[in-house]
Coordinates of C-alpha atoms in Angstrom, one line a residue:
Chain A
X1 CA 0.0 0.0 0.0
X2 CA 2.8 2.1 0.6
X3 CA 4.1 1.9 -2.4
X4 CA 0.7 2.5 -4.5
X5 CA 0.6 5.6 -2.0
X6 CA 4.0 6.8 -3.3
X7 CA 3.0 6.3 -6.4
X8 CA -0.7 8.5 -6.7
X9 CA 1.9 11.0 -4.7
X10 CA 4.3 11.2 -7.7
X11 CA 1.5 11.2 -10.2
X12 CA -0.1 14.2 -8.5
X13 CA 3.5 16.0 -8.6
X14 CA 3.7 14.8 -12.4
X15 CA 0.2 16.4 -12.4
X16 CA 1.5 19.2 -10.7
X17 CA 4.2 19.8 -12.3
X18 CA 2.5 19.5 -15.6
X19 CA -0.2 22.3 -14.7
X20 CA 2.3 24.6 -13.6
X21 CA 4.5 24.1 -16.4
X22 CA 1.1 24.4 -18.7
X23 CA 0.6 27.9 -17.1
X24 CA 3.9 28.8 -18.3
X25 CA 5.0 29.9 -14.6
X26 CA 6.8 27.5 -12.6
X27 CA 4.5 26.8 -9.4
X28 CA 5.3 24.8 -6.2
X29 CA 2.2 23.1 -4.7
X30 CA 2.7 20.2 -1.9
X31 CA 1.5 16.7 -2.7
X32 CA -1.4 15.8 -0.8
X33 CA 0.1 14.0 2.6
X34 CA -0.3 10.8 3.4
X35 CA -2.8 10.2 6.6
X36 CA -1.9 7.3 8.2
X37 CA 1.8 6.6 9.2
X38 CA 4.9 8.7 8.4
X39 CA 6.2 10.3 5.3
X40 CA 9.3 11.3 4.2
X41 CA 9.5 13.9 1.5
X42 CA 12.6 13.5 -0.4
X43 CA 13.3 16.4 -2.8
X44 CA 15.5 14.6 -5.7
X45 CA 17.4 15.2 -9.1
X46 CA 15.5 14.0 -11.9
X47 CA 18.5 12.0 -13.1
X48 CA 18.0 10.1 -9.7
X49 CA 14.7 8.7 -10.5
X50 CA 15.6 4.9 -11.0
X51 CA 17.8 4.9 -8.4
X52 CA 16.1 6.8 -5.5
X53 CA 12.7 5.0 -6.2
X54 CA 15.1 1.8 -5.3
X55 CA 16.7 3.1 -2.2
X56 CA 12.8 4.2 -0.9
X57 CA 11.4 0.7 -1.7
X58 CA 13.9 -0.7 0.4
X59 CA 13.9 2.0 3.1
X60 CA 10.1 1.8 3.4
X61 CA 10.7 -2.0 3.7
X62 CA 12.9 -1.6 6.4
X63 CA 11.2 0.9 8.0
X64 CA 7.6 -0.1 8.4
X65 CA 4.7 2.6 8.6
X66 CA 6.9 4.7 6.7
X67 CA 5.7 6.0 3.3
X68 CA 8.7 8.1 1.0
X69 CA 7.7 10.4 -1.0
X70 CA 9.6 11.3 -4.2
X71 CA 9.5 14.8 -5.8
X72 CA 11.5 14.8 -8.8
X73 CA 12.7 17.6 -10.7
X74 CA 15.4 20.0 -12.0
X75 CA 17.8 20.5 -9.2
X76 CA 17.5 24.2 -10.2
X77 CA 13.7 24.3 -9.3
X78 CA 14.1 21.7 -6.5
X79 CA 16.2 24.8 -4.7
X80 CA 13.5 27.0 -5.4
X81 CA 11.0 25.4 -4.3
X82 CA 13.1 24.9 -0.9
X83 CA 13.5 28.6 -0.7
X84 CA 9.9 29.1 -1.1
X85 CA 9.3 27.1 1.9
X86 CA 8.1 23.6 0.2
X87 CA 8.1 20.7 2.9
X88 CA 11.5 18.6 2.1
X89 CA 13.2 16.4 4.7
X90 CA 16.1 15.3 2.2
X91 CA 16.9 16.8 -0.5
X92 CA 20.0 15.2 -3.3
X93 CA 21.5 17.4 -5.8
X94 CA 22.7 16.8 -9.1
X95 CA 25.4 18.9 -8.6
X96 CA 26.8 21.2 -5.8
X97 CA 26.9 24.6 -7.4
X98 CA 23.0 23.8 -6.4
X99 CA 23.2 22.5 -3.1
X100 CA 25.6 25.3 -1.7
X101 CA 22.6 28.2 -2.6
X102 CA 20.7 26.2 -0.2
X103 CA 23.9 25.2 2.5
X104 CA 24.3 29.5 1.8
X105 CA 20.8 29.8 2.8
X106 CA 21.0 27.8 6.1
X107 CA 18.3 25.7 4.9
X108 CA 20.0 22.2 4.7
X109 CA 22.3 20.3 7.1
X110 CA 26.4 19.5 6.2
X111 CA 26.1 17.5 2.7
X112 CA 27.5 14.6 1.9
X113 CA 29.0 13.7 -1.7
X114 CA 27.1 10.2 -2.7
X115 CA 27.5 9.7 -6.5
X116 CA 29.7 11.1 -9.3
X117 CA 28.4 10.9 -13.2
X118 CA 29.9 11.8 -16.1
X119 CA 29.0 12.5 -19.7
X120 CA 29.0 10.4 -22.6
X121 CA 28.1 10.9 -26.2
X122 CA 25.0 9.5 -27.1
X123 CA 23.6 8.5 -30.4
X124 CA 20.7 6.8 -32.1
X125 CA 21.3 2.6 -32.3
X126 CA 23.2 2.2 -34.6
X127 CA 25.2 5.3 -34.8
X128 CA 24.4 6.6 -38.4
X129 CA 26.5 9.7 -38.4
X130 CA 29.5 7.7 -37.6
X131 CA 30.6 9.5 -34.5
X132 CA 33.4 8.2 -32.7
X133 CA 35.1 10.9 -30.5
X134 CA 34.4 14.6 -29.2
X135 CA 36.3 16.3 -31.9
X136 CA 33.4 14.4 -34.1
X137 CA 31.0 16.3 -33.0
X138 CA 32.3 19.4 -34.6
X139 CA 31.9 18.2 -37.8
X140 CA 29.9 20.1 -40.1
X141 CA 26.5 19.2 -40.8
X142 CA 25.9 17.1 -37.7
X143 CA 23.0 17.5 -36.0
X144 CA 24.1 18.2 -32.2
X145 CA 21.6 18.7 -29.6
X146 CA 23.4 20.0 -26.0
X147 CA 22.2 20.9 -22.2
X148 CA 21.8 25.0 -22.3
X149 CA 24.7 26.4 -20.6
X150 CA 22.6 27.3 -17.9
X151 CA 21.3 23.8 -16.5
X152 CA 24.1 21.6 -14.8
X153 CA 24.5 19.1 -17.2
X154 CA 25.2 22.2 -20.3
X155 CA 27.5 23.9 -17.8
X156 CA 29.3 20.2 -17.7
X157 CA 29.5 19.9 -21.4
X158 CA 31.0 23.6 -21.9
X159 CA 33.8 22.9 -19.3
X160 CA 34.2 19.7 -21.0
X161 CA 34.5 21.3 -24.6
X162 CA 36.7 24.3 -23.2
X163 CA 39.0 22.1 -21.9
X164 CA 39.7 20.1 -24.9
X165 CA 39.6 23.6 -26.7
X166 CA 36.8 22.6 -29.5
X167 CA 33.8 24.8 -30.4
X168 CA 30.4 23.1 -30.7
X169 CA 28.0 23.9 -32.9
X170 CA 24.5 22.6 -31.7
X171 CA 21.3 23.0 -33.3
X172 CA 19.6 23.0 -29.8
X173 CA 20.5 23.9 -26.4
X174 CA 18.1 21.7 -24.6
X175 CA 16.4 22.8 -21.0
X176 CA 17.2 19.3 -19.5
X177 CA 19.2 16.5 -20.1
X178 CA 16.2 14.6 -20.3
X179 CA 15.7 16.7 -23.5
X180 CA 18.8 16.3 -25.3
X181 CA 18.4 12.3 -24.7
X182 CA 14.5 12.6 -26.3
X183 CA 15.8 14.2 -29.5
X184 CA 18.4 11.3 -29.6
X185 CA 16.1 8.7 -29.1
X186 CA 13.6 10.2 -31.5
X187 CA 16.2 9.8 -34.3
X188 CA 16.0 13.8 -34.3
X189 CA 20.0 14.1 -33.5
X190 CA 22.7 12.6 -34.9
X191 CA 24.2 13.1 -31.2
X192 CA 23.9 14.3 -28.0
X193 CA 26.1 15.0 -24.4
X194 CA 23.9 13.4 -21.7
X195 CA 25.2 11.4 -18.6
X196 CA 26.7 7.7 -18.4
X197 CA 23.7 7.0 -16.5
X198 CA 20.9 8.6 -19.2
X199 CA 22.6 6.3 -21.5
X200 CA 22.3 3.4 -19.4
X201 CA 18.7 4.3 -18.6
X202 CA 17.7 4.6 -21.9
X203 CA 18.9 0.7 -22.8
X204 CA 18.8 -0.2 -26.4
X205 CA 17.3 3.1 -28.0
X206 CA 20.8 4.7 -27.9
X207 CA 24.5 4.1 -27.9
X208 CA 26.6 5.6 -25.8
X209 CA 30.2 6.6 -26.5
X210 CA 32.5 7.5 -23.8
X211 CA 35.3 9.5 -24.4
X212 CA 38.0 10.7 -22.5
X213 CA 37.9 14.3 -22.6
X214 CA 34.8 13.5 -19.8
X215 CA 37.2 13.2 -17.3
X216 CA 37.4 17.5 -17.1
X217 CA 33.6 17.3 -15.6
X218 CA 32.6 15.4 -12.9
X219 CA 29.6 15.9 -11.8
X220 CA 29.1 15.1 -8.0
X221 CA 26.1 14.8 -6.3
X222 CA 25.2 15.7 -2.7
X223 CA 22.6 14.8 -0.4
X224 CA 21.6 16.5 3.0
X225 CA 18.7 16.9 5.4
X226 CA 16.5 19.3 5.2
X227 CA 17.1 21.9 8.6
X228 CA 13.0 22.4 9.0
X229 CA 12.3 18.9 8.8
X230 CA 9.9 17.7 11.1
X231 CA 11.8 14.2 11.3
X232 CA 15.3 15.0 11.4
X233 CA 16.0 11.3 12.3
X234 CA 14.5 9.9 9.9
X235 CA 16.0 12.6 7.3
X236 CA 19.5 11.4 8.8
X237 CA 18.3 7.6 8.2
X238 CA 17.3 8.1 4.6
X239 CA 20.9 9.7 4.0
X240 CA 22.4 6.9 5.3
X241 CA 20.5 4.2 3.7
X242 CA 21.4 6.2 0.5
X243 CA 25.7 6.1 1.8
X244 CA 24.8 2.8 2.9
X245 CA 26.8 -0.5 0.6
X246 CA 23.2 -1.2 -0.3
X247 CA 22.5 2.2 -1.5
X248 CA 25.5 2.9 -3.4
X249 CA 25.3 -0.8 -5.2
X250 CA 21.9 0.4 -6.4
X251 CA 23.7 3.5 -7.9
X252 CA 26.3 1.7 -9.2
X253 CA 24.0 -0.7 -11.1
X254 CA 22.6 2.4 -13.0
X255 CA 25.8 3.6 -14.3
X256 CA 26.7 6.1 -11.0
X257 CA 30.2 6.0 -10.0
X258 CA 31.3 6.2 -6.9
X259 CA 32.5 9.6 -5.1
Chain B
X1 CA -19.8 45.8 -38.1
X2 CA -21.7 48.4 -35.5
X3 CA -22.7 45.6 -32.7
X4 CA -19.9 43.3 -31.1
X5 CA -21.3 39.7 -29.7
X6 CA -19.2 40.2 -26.6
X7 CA -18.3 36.6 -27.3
X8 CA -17.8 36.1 -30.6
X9 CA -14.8 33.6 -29.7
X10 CA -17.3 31.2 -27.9
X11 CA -19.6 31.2 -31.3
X12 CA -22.9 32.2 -28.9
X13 CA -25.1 34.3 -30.8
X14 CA -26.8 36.1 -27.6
X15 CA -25.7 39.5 -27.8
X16 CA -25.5 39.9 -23.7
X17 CA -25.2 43.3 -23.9
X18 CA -28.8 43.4 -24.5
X19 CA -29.5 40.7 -22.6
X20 CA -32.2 41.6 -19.3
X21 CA -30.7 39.4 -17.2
X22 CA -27.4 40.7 -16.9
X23 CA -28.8 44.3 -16.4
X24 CA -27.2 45.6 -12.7
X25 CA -30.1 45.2 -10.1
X26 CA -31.2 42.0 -11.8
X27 CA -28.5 40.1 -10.9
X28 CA -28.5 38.2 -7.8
X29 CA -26.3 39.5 -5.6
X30 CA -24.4 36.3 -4.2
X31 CA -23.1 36.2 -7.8
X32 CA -20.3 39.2 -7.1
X33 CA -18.7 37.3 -4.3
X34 CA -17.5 34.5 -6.8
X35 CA -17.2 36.8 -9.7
X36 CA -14.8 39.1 -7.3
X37 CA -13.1 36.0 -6.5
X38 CA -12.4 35.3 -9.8
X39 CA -11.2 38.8 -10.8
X40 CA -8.8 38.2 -8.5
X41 CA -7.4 34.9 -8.8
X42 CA -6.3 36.6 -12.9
X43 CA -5.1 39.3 -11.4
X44 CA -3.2 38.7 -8.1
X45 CA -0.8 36.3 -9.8
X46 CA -0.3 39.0 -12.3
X47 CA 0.1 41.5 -9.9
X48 CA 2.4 39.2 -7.3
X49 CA 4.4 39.0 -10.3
X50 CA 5.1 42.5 -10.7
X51 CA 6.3 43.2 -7.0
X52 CA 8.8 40.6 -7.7
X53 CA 10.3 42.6 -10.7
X54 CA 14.0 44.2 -10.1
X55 CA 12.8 47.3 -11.6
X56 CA 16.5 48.8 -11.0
X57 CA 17.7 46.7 -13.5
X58 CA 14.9 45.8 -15.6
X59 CA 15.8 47.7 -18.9
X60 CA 19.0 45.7 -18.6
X61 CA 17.4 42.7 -18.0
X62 CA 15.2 42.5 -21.2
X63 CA 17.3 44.0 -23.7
X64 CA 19.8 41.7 -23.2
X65 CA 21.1 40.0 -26.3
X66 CA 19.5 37.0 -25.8
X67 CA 16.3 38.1 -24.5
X68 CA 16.1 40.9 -27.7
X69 CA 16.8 37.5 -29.6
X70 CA 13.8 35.6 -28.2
X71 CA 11.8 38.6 -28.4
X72 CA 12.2 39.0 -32.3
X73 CA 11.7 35.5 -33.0
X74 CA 8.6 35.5 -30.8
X75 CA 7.4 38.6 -32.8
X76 CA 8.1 37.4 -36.1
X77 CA 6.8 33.4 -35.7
X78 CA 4.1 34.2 -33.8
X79 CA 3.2 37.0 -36.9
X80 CA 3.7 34.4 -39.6
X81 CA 2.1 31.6 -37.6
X82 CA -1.5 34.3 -37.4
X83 CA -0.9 34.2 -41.5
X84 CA -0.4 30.5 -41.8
X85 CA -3.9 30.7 -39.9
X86 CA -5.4 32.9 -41.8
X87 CA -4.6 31.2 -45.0
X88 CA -5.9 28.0 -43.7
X89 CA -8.4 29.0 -41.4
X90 CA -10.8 31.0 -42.5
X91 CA -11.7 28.8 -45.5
X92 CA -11.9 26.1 -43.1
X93 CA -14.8 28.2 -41.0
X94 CA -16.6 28.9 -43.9
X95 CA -16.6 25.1 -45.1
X96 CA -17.3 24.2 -41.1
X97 CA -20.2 27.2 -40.7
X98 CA -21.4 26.9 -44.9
X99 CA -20.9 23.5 -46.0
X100 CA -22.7 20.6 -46.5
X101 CA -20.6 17.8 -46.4
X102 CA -21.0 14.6 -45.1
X103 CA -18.7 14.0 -41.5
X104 CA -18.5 17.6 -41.2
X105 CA -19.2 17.6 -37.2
X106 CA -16.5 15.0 -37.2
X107 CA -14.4 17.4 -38.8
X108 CA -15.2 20.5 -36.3
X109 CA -14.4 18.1 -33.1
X110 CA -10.8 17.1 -34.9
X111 CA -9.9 20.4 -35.5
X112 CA -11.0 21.7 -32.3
X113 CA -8.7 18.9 -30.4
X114 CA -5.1 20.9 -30.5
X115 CA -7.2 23.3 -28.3
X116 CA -7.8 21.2 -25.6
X117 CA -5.2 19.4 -26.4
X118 CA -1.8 19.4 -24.0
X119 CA 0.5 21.4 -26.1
X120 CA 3.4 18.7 -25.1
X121 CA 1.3 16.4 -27.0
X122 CA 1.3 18.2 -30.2
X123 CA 4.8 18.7 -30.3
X124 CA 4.9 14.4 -30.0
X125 CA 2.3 14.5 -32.5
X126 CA 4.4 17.3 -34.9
X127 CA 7.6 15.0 -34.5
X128 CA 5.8 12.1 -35.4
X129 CA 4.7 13.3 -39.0
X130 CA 7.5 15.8 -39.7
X131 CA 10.0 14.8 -37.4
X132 CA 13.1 12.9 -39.4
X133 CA 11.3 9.3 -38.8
X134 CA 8.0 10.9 -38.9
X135 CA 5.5 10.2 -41.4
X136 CA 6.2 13.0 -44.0
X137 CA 9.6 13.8 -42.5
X138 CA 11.8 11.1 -44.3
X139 CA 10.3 11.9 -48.1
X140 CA 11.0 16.0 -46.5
X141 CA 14.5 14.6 -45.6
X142 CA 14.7 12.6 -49.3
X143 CA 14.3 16.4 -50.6
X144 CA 16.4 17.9 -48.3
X145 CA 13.6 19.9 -46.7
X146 CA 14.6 19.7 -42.5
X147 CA 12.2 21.0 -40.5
X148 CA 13.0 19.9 -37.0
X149 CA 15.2 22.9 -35.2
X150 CA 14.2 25.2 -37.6
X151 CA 12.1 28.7 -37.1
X152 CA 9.7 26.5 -39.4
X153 CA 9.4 24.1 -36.9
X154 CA 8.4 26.7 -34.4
X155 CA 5.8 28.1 -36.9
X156 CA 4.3 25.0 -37.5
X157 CA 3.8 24.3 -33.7
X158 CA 2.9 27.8 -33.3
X159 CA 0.1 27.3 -36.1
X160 CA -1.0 24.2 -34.9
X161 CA -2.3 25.3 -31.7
X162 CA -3.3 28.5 -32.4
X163 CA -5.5 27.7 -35.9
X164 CA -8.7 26.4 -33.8
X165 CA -8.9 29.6 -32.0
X166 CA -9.5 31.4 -35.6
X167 CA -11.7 28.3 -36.9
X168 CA -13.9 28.5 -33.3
X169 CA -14.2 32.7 -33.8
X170 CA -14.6 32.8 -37.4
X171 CA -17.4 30.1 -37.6
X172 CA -18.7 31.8 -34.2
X173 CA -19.3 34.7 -35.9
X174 CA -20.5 33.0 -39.8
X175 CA -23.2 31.1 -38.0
X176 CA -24.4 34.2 -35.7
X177 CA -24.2 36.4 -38.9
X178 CA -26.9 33.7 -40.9
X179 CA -27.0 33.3 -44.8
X180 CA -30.1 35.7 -45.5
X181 CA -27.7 38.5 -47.3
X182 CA -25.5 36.3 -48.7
X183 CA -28.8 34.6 -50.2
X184 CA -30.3 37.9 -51.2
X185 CA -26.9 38.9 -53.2
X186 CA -26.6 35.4 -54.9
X187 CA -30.5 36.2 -55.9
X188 CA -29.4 39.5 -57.5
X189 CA -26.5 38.0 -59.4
X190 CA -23.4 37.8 -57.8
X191 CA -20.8 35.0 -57.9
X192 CA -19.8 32.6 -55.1
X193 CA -16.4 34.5 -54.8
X194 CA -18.2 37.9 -55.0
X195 CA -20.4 37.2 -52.3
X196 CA -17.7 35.6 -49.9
X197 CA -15.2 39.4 -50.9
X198 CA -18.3 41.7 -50.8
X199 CA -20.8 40.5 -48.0
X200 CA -19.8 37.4 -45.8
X201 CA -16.4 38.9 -44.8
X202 CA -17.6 42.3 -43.7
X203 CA -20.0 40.4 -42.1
X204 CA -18.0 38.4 -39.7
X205 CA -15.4 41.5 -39.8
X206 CA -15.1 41.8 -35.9
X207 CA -14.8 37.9 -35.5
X208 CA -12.2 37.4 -38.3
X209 CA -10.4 40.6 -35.8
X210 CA -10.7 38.5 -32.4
X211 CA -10.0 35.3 -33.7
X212 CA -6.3 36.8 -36.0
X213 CA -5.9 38.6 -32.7
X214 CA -6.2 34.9 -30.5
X215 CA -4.1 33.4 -32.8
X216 CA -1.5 35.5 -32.5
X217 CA -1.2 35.5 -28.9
X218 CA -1.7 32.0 -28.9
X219 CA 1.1 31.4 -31.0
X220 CA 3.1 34.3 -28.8
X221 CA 2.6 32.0 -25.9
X222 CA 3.4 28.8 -27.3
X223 CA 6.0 26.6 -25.4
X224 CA 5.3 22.7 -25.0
X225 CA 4.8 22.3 -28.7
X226 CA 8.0 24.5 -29.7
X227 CA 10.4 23.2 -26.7
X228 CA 9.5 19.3 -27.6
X229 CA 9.3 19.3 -32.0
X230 CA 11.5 22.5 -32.6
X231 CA 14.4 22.5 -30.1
X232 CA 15.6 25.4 -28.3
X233 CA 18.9 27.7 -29.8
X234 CA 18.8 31.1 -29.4
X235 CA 17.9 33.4 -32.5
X236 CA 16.3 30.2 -34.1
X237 CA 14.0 28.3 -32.3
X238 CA 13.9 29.8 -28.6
X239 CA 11.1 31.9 -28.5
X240 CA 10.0 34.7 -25.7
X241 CA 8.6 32.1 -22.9
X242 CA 11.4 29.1 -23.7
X243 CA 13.9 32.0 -23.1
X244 CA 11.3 33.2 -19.9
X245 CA 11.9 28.8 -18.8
X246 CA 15.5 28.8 -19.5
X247 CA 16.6 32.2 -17.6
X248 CA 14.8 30.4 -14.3
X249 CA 17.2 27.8 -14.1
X250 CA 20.3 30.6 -13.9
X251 CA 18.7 34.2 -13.7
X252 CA 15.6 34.1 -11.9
X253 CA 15.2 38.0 -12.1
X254 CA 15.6 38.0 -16.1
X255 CA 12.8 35.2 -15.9
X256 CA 10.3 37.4 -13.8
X257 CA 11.6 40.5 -16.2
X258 CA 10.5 39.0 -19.6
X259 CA 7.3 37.2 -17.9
X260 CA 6.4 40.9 -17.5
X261 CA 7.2 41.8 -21.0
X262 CA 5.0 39.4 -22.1
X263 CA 2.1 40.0 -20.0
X264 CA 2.6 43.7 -21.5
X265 CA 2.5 42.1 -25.0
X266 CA -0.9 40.1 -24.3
X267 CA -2.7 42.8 -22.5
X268 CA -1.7 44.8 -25.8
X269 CA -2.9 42.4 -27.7
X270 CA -5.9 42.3 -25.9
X271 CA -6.8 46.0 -25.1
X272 CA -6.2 46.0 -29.3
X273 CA -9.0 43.8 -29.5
X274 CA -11.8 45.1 -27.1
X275 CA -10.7 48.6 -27.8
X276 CA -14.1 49.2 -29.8
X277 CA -15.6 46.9 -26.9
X278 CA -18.8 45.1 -27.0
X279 CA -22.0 47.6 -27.6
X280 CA -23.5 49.2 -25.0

C-alpha cells in the first residue's frame, strides 16, 4: 500500500508539475500528505529517479509505517522550491553549485557527496552519423543537440569542450538532459552529451560513447537533510540508507560511480 | 460591423449586452462574491508578479542580447504563424459554418482537439509526421527539406495550436451572422467569390479581428509544442517564454523581467481587441 501511495503521490507531482508548467510559470504546490503513518518527502534530481525509487522501496521496507515520497525535478527548481518554503526532509543534488545556494541559505544540514556521473556521447542505435570521439562532433552538418549552458548538465558539457579547446556547434541547447536524450532517441539528432547513466537508462534506443575528454567534468552529487524537517531522524536515516553499501550498489547498477 | 457579440470567440449568438438578465439590479447579488473572486485569482498572480520585478535593472534585464533574440523571433513566428492561420483558417470556417458535407461535425471536433489538447502532446504529434522518422519527415528529408530545429518548426507548432482559436471565432461569428444577405446577393446575381469578398467577410469582420488577434497570442505564448518538435537555440527556435523557462534555471530576475514583457504584449494584444468593446 505504501508503495501505490507513493505512487498517486508522484502522479499528483507529475500532475502538478505538468499544470504549472502548462501555465507557463513554474508553481510549487505540496503533494497531498499521506494520513496514516509517516512520510518522508525526499526532494530529488530528476536524473536520480531509478535509483532513488530503489533506495525508498527498500527503506520503506525496512522501515515499516513509513511511506517516502519522491518529488523529482530540475535541481534548479528543487532549490527554489526549498526557498519558497516547500516541505522537504532530504533533499540530493545533481550537482553542488545547487546545493551550496541552499547550505548559503542555512536551509540544509552539512552535505554529503554520494554519487559522481559523467558524460557520454549519445547516439541513435546504430550510430548513423559515424561519430566516434568529441572532436566528431564538430563536424559540419551534424546535427548536435546539448544541455543549455545554464542547467548543470550544459554547464558540464562547456567545461568539457573548453578544456579540450573545440567549439560546438548545436542546433539546440536543450532545457534538461532529459531533452537532449528525447531528441536522440527520436532519431531527431545525430548526437547528444547526456550522462553515463541517461545512457544506461535509456537501454537499447541509444549508444553511448564514452570519451575521455569527460574526465574535465565530474559531476558530483550531494545529499543533506532538510534543517525544517519535522523528522530530522528519519532525514538522517534516509541519508544513510542512500551512503549505505546497499545504496550505493543500487547506484552503481545504473551507471553512477562512486564519489 | 456596429454591434460586437461580446463573445464572438465562444460562437454564442446572444448579444449579452442586451441581454435583461445581466442588467445591474437583476442580478443576484451572491453572484459578485464569486465573480470578485475570480477577478482576483487573474489578477493577483499578475500583480504578485510584478512586485517581484528588479525594476533597477529591468531595462538591462530585457534588452539583453538573448532576450532581444527571443523577443524578435517570438514577434516574427508568432506573426507568420497568425498568416499561416489565416490562409488555412478561415476557409476552413466557412466550409465548417457553410458547408454541407457529409462528416462535417467529425471534422469540427478534430480540428478543435489541439485546443484542448496538452501542447506537449502536439509537439509528440508534430515530431511524429515531420520529425526525421516521422510520417512525411523522411520523403522532406529525401528532398532535403529539414524542419526539426528550424524557425519553421516553431511556426508550424505555433500554427497548430493557435488555428482552432481562428476556426472557433470565425465560424462563431459566420453562423451568428446567418446566410439571408449572402442569399439575397446570390439572388441579385453575384458570384460565389463575390459574395464571400463583398458581403460574408464584412460580415464576420469583428470575429475574423478576435480570432487573428487569438491566434497571434496563442502562438506568442506557445512553449510545449515548440520546446519538444522545434528545439531550443537562441535566434532560431527559442522563442520569448522558452527564453522566460530557461533564464529560471540561472537568472531568476531575467525570468520574472520577460514574464512581465509578455504580459505587457498580451494585454496589448488584448486592449487592441476590445478597444471598440462590445455595444452598450
Amino acid at each position: 500500500m505504501t508503495a501505490r501511495a507513493r505512487r498517486t503521490a508522484r502522479v499528483t507531482a507529475a500532475l502538478l508539475a505538468a499544470t504549472s508548467v502548462a501555465a507557463g510559470l513554474a508553481g510549487c504546490g505540496p503533494g497531498p500528505v499521506a494520513a496514516d503513518g509517516t512520510t518522508l518527502t525526499v526532494f530529488a534530481a530528476a536524473s536520480l529517479t531509478e535509483a532513488f525509487e530503489q533506495v525508498a522501496d527498500d527503506f520503506e521496507a525496512d522501515h515499516p509505517g513509513v511511506d517516502v515520497r519522491l518529488s523529482l525535478a530540475g535541481s534548479s527548481s528543487l532549490v527554489a522550491q526549498i526557498q519558497q518554503g516547500a516541505p522537504a526532509d532530504v533533499f540530493a543534488s545533481a550537482d553542488t553549485t545547487t546545493m551550496d545556494e541552499l547550505v548559503a541559505d542555512d536551509l540544509v544540514g552539512t552535505p554529503q557527496d554520494f554519487a559522481t556521473n559523467t558524460l557520454q556521447i549519445a547516439v541513435p542505435p546504430g550510430n548513423p552519423a559515424g561519430v566516434a570521439s568529441l572532436q566528431d562532433l564538430a563536424a559540419p552538418g551534424l546535427r548536435l543537440v546539448v544541455c543549455a549552458p545554464q542547467v548543470p548538465c550544459g554547464a558540464a558539457t562547456a567545461a568539457t569542450v573548453d578544456g579540450a579547446g573545440i567549439a560546438l556547434q548545436p542546433v539546440s541547447e536543450e532545457q534538461s538532459v532529459t531533452d537532449v536524450l528525447g531528441k536522440v532517441t527520436a532519431g531527431e539528432a545525430d548526437a547528444g552529451l547526456v550522462y553515463v547513466t541517461d545512457v544506461a537508462r535509456a537501454g537499447d534506443q541509444v549508444d553511448g560513447i564514452p570519451f575521455a575528454e569527460s574526465d574535465a567534468a565530474v559531476n558530483t552529487y550531494p545529499i543533506a537533510t532538510v534543517t525544517d524537517t519535522d523528522q530530522p531522524e528519519l532525514a538522517r536515516e534516509f541519508v544513510d540508507a542512500v551512503l549505505s553499501p546497499e545504496g550505493q550498489a543500487v547506484l552503481a547498477g545504473l551507471g553512477f560511480a562512486a564519489p | 460591423m456596429t454591434t460586437w457579440t461580446s463573445t464572438p470567440a465562444l460562437g454564442t449568438s446572444r448579444r449579452t449586452g442586451r441581454d435583461p438578465a445581466v442588467v445591474p439590479g437583476g442580478l443576484p447579488r451572491w453572484a459578485f462574491v464569486p465573480a470578485a473572486l475570480g477577478g482576483l485569482f487573474v489578477v493577483l498572480p499578475l500583480v504578485a508578479m510584478g512586485t517581484r520585478v528588479d525594476w533597477t535593472n529591468y531595462w538591462g534585464l530585457i534588452t539583453s542580447e538573448s532576450a532581444r533574440a527571443a523577443l524578435a523571433l517570438s514577434l516574427q513566428t508568432a506573426a507568420t504563424s497568425t498568416v499561416v492561420c489565416l490562409v488555412l483558417g478561415i476557409p476552413l470556417a466557412l466550409v465548417l459554418a457553410r458547408g454541407r458535407l457529409p462528416g462535417q461535425s467529425l471534422l469540427r471536433s478534430l480540428v478543435l482537439v489541439p485546443l484542448v489538447l496538452p501542447p506537449v502532446v502536439g509537439g509528440v504529434a508534430l515530431l511524429s509526421t515531420f520529425g526525421r522518422r516521422g510520417l512525411l519527415g523522411e520523403s522532406m528529408e529525401v528532398l532535403g527539406l529539414q524542419i526539426a530545429f528550424s524557425t519553421t518548426a516553431v511556426v508550424l507548432a505555433q500554427s497548430f495550436v493557435a488555428l482552432p482559436f481562428l476556426v472557433v471565432s470565425l465560424e462563431g461569428a459566420l453562423r451568428t451572422a446567418g446566410e439571408r444577405y449572402e442569399v439575397v446577393a446570390a439572388g441579385l446575381g453575384a458570384g460565389p467569390t463575390t459574395v464571400l469578398r463583398r458581403v460574408t467577410l464584412p460580415l464576420v469582420w469583428p470575429g475574423l479581428l478576435s480570432g487573428t488577434v487569438l491566434s497571434f497570442a496563442r502562438a506568442l505564448g506557445e512553449f510545449g509544442a515548440t520546446i519538444t518538435f522545434a528545439g531550443s537555440l537562441q535566434g532560431v527556435t527559442r522563442t520569448l517564454p522558452l527564453e522566460v523557462y530557461l533564464q529560471r534555471e540561472s537568472d531568476p530576475d531575467a525570468a520574472v523581467a520577460l514574464s512581465l514583457l509578455l504580459v505587457a504584449v498580451a494585454v496589448v494584444v488584448i486592449a487592441a481587441t476590445h478597444h471598440r468593446g462590445p455595444s452598450r
